[in-house]
Coordinates of C-alpha atoms and ligand atoms in Angstrom, one line a residue:
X1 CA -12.8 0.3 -6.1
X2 CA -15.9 1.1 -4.8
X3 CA -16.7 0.8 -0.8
X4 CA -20.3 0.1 -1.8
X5 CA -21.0 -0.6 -5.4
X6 CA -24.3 0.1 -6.4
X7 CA -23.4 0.3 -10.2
X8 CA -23.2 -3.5 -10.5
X9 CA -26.4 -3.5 -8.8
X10 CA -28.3 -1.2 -10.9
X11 CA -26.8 -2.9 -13.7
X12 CA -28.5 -6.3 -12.8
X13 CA -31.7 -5.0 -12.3
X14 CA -31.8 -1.9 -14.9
X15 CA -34.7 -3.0 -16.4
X16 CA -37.3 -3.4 -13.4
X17 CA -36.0 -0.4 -12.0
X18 CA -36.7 1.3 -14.8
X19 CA -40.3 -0.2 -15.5
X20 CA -41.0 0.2 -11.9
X21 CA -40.5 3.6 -11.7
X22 CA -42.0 4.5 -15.4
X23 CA -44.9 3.0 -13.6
X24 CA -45.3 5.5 -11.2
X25 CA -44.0 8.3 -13.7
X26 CA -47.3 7.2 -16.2
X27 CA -50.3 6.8 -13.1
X28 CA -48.6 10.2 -11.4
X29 CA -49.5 9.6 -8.0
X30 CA -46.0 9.7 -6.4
X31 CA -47.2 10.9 -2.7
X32 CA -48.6 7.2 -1.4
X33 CA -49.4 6.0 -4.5
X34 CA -50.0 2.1 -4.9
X35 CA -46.0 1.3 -4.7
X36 CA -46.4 2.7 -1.1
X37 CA -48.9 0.0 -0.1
X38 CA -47.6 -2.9 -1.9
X39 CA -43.9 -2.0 -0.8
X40 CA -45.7 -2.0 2.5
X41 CA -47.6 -5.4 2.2
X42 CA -44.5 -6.9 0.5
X43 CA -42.1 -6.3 3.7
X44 CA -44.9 -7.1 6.5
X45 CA -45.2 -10.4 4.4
X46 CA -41.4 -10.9 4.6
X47 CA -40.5 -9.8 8.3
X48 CA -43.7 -11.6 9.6
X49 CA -44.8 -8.3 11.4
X50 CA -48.3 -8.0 11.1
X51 CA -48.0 -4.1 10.1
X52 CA -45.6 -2.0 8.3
X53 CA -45.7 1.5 7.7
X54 CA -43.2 3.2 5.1
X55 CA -42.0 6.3 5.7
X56 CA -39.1 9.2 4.8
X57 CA -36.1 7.7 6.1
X58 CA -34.7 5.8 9.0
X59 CA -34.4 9.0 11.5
X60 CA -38.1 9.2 10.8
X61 CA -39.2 6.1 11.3
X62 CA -37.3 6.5 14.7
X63 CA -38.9 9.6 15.3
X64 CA -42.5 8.2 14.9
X65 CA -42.0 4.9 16.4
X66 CA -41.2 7.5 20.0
X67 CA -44.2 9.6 19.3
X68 CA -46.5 6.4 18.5
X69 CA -45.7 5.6 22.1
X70 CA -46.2 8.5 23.4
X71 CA -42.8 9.1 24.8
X72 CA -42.7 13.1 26.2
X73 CA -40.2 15.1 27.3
X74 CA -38.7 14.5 30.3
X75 CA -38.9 10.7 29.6
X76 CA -35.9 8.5 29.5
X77 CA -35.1 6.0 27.0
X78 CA -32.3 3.5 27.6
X79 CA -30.0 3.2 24.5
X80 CA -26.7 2.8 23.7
X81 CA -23.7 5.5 23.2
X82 CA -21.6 3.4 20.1
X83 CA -24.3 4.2 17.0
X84 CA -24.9 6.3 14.6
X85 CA -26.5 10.0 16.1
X86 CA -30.0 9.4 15.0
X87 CA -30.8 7.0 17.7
X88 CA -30.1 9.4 20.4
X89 CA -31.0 12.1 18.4
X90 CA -34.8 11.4 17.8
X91 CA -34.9 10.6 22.0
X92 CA -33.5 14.1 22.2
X93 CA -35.0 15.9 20.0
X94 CA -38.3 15.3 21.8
X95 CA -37.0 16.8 24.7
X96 CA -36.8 13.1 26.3
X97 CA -33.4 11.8 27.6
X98 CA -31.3 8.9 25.9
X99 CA -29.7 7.1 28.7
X100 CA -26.7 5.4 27.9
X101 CA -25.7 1.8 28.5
X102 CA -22.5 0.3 27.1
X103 CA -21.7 -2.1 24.4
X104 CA -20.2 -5.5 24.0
X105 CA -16.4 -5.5 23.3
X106 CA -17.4 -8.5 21.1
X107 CA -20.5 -8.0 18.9
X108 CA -20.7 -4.0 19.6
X109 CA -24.2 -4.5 20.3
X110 CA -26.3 -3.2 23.5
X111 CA -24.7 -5.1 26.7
X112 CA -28.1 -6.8 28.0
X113 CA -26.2 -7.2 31.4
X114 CA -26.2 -3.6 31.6
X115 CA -29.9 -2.6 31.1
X116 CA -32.1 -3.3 34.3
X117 CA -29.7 -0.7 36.4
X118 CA -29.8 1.7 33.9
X119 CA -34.3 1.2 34.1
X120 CA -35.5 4.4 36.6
X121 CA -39.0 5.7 36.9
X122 CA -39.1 7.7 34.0
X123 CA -37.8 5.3 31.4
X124 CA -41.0 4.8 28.4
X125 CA -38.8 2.7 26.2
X126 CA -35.7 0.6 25.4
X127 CA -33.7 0.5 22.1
X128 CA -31.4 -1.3 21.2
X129 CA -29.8 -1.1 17.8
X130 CA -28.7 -4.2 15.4
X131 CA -25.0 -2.5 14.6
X132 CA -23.1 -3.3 11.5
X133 CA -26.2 -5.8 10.7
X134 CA -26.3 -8.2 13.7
X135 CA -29.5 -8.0 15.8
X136 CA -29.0 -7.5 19.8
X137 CA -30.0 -10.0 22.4
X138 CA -33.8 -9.4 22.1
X139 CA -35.0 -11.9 24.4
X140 CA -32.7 -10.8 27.1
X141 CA -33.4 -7.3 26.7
X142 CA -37.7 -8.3 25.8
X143 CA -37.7 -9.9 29.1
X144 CA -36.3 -6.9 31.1
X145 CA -38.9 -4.7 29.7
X146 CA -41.9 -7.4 30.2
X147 CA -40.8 -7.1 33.8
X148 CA -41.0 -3.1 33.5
X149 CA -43.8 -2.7 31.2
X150 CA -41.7 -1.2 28.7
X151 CA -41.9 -1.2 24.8
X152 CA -39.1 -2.3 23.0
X153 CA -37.7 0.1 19.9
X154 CA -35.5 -2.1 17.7
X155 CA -33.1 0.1 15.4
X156 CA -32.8 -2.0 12.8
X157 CA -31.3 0.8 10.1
X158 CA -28.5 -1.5 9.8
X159 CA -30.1 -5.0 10.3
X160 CA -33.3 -5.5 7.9
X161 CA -32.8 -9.2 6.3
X162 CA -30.7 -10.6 9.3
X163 CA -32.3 -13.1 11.8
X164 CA -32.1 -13.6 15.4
X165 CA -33.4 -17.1 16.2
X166 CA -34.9 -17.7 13.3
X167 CA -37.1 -14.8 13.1
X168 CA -36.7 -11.9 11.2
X169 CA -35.2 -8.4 12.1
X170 CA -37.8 -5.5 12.6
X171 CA -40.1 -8.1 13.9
X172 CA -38.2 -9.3 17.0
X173 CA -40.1 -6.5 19.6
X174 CA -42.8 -3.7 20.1
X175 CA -41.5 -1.8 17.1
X176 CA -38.7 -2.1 14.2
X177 CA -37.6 0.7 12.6
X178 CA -35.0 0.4 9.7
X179 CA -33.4 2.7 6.8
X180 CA -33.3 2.7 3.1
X181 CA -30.7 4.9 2.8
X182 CA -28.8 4.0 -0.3
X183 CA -25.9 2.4 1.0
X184 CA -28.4 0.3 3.6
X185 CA -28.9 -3.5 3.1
X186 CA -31.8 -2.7 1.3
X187 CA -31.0 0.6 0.0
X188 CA -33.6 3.1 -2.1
X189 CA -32.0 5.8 -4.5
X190 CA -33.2 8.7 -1.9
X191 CA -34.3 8.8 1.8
X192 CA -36.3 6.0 2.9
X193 CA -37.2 4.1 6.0
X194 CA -40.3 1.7 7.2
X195 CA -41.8 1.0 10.9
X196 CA -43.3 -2.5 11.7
X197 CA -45.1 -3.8 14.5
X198 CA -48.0 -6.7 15.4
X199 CA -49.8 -3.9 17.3
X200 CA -52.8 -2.6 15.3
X201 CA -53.5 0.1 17.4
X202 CA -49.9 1.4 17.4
X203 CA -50.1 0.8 13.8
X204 CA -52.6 2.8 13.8
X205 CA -51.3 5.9 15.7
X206 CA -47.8 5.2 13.6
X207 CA -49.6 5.8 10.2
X208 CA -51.7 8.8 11.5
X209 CA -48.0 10.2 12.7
X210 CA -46.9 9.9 9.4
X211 CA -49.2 12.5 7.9
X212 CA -49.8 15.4 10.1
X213 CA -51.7 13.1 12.6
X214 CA -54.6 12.9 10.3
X215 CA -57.1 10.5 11.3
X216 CA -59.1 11.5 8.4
X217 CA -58.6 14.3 5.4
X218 CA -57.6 17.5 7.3
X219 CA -58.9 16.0 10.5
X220 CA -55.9 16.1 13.2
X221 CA -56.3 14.3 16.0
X222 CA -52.4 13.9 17.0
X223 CA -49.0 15.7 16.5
X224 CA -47.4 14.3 13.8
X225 CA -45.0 15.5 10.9
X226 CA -44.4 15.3 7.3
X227 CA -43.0 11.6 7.1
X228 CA -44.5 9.6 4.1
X229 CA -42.1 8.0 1.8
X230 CA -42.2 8.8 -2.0
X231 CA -43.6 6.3 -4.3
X232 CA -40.8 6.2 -6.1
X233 CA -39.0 5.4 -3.9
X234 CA -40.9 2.4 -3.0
X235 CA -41.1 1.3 -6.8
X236 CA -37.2 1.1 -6.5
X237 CA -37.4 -1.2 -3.3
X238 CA -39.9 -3.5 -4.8
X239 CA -37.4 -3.7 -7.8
X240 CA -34.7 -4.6 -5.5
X241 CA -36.5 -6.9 -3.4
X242 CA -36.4 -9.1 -6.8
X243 CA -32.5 -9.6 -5.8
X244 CA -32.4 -9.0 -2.2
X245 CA -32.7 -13.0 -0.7
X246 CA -29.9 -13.2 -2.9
X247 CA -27.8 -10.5 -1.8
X248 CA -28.5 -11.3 1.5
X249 CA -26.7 -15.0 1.1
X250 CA -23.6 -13.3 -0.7
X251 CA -23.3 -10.6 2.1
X252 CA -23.5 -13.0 4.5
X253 CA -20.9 -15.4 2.5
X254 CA -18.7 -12.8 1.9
X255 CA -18.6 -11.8 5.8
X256 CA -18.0 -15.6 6.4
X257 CA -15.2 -15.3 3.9
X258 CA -13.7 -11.8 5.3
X259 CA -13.4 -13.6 9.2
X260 CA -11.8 -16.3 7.6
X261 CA -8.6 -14.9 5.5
X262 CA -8.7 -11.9 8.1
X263 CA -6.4 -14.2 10.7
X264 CA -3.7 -11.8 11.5
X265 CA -2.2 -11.0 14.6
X266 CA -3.4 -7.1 15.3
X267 CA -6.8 -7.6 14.0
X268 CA -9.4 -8.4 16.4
X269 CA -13.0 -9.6 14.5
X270 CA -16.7 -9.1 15.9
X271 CA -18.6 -12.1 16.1
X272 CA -21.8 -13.1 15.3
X273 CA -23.8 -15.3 17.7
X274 CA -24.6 -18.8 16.9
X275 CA -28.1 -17.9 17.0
X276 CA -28.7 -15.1 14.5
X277 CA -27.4 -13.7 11.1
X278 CA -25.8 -10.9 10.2
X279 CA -26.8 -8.6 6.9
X280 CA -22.7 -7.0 7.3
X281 CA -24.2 -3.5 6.3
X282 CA -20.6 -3.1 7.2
X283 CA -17.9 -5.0 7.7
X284 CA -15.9 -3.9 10.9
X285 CA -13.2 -5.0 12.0
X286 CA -10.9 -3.4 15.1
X287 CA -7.4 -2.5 14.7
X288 CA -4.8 -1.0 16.8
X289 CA -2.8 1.8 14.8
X290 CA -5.6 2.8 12.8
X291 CA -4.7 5.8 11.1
X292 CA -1.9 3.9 9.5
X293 CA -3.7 1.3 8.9
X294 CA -6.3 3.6 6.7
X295 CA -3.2 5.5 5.1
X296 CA -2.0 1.9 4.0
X297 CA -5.2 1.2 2.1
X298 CA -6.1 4.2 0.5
X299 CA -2.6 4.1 -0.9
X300 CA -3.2 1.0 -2.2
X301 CA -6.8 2.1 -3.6
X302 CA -9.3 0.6 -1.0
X303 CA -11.6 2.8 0.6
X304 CA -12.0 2.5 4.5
X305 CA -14.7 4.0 6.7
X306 CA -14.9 4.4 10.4
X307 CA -18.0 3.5 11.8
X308 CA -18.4 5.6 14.1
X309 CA -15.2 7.6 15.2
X310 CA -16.8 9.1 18.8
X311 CA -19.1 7.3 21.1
X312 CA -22.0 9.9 21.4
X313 CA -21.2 10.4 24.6
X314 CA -18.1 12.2 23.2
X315 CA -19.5 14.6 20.8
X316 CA -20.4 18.0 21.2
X317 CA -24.3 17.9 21.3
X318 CA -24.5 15.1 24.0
X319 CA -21.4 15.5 26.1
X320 CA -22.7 18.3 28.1
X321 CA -25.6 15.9 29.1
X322 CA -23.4 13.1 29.8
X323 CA -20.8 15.3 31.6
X324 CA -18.3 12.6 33.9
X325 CA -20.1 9.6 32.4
X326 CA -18.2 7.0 30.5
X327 CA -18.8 3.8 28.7
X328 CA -15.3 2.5 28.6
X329 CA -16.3 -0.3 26.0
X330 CA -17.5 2.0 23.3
X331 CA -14.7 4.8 23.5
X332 CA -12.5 1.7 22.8
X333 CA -14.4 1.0 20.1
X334 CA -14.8 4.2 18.5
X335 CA -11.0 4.5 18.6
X336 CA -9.9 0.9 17.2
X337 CA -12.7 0.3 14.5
X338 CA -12.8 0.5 10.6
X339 CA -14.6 -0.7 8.0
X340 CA -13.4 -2.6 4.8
X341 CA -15.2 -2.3 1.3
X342 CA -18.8 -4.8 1.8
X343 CA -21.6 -5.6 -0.9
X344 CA -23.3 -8.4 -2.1
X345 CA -21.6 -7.8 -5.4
X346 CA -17.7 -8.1 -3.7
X347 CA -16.3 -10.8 -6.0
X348 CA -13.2 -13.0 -4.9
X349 CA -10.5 -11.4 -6.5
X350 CA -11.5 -8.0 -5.1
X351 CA -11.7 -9.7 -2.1
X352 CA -8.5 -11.2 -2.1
X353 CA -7.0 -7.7 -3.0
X354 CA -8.1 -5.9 -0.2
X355 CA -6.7 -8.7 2.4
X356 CA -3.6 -8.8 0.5
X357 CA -3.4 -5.1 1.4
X358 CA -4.4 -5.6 5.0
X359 CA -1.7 -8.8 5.3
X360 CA 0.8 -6.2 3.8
X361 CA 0.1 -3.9 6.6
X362 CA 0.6 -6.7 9.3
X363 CA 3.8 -7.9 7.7
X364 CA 5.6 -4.7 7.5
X365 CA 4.9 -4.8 11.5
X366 CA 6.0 -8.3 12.5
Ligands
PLP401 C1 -28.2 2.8 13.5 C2 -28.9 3.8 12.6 N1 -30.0 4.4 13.1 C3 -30.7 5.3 12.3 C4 -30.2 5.6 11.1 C5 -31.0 6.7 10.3 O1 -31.4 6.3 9.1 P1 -31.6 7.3 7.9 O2 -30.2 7.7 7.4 O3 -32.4 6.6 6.9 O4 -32.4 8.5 8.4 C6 -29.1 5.0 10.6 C7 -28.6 5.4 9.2 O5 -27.4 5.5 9.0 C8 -28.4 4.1 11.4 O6 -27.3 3.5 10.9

């Protein structure tokens, strides 16, 4: 059993794959070649953000979103500790300072509550991440930064195709940023990752970012780096984006479908708010003995990941940083969470299987 099966996908959509990327492979342009700016017109068109700008992966899009907005060391941007590194690591690798607030026990998502003390001079921005597919409270955390004057940085690398009142993630603040890493909702077969905003100018500066800070051929008029994404690439998105309404109604199904035979005793569930959707680019769940819990799977042939193991706070490259600082709701989560096999391909009896195993587990506990 695969944890995410992307064979089944490939399977179903072999041949426009294929033709999309003979395309590119017969007109040769592969560095932003015409995939690049339908791809981009395509997910502008789908998100409702007035711009999008593709680029290398996720971290990237991160990375440029911080320098678009001129965010310079010493700055602080308010975050949160339970995510994967890139979020902090793009604030840090600017020399700025990622300033943690806590999670909710309940969604895992920023704690909104938590933001305005955490707000000092120095903050330039506030991101907040859509974890395991679910988007944050963006009006809660919007209005905070009205009242500040801050842009708002949406991590969506785990969130693209979910809603949040309606709208659509990426397009729910000053900037989105979200992944294409295979394994993502919308997963390329490479590195990939797109920005989106309804700010021209910052479209702009994000696009000029992406290629050296070229405002015109071999005329610099910003730092930037090397962050386009391949046309290829793109080619294999606008393949997938054939399927991908689709796959977000099964994902979300399935999710539905997980919460509702996962009813044991010793497995606590996230939820998602009444207001928005979830995309389940995982599907977490938190459980108390958890390394028996994942020996008890794999022995049974189901593949289990831990998403994420340490709150950043905890690892090496941050804890010096954060030395005596603790955010009691994501250490708890980082120690109790796991994640079951999730694609928009999961049929019922695999389904069934893996919560036979879990109920297994439960029962040998009673
Ligand atoms: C929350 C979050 N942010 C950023 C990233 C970085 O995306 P990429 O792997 O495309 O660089 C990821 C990818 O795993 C992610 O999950």
């Amino acid at each position: 059993m695969d944890f995410i099966d992307l064979k089944t996908q490939y399977a179903a959509l072999r041949e426009s794959v294929n033709a999309r990327i003979q395309k590119v492979l017969d007109h040769g342009q592969y560095i932003l070649g015409p995939e690049v700016a339908e791809l981009e017109a395509r997910l502008a068109e789908r998100t409702g953000a007035g711009h999008c700008v593709a680029v290398a992966s996720g971290t990237e899009a991160l990375l440029i979103a911080l320098l678009a907005l001129d965010v310079k060391p010493g700055d602080e941007v308010v975050t949160v500790p339970f995510t994967f590194a890139a979020t902090a690591e793009m604030i840090a690798l600017i020399g700025a300072k990622p300033v943690f607030v806590d999670v909710e026990a309940d969604t895992a998502n920023m704690d909104a509550s938590k933001v305005e003390a955490a707000i000092t001079p120095r903050t330039r921005a506030i991101m907040p991440v859509g974890l395991y597919g679910q988007p944050a409270d963006m009006d809660e955390i919007n209005a905070i930064a009205a009242r500040h004057k801050l842009p708002v940085i949406e991590d969506a690398a785990q969130s693209f195709g979910a809603t949040y009142k309606g709208r659509q993630s990426c397009n729910l603040s000053t900037v989105g940023c979200t992944s294409f890493f295979p394994s993502k909702p919308l997963g390329c077969y490479g590195d990939g990752g797109a920005l989106f905003t309804s700010d021209a100018a910052l479209a702009t500066a994000m696009r000029e970012i992406r290629v050296h800070g070229q405002s015109g051929r071999y005329r610099h008029t910003r730092i930037g780096v090397g962050g386009r994404m391949d046309s290829i690439q793109c080619a294999v998105l606008l393949a997938k984006l054939e399927r991908f309404d689709w796959e977000v109604r099964q994902r979300i199904e399935i999710g539905a479908h997980y919460d509702a035979l996962l009813s044991f005793p010793g497995i606590r569930k996230f939820l998602v708010k009444a207001d928005r959707t979830s995309v389940y680019a995982q599907y977490t769940v938190r459980v108390s003995e958890r390394d028996a819990f994942e020996k008890h799977m794999k022995e049974r042939g189901i593949p289990t990941a831990v998403h994420y193991p340490l709150s950043l706070h905890q690892q090496p490259a941050y804890a010096a940083a954060q030395a005596g600082r603790s955010y009691p709701v994501s250490e708890r989560l980082a120690r109790e969470v796991i994640s079951l096999p999730m694609h928009a391909d999961l049929d019922e009896g695999t389904q069934q299987r893996i919560v036979t195993a879990v109920r297994e587990f439960y029962s040998t506990r009673d």
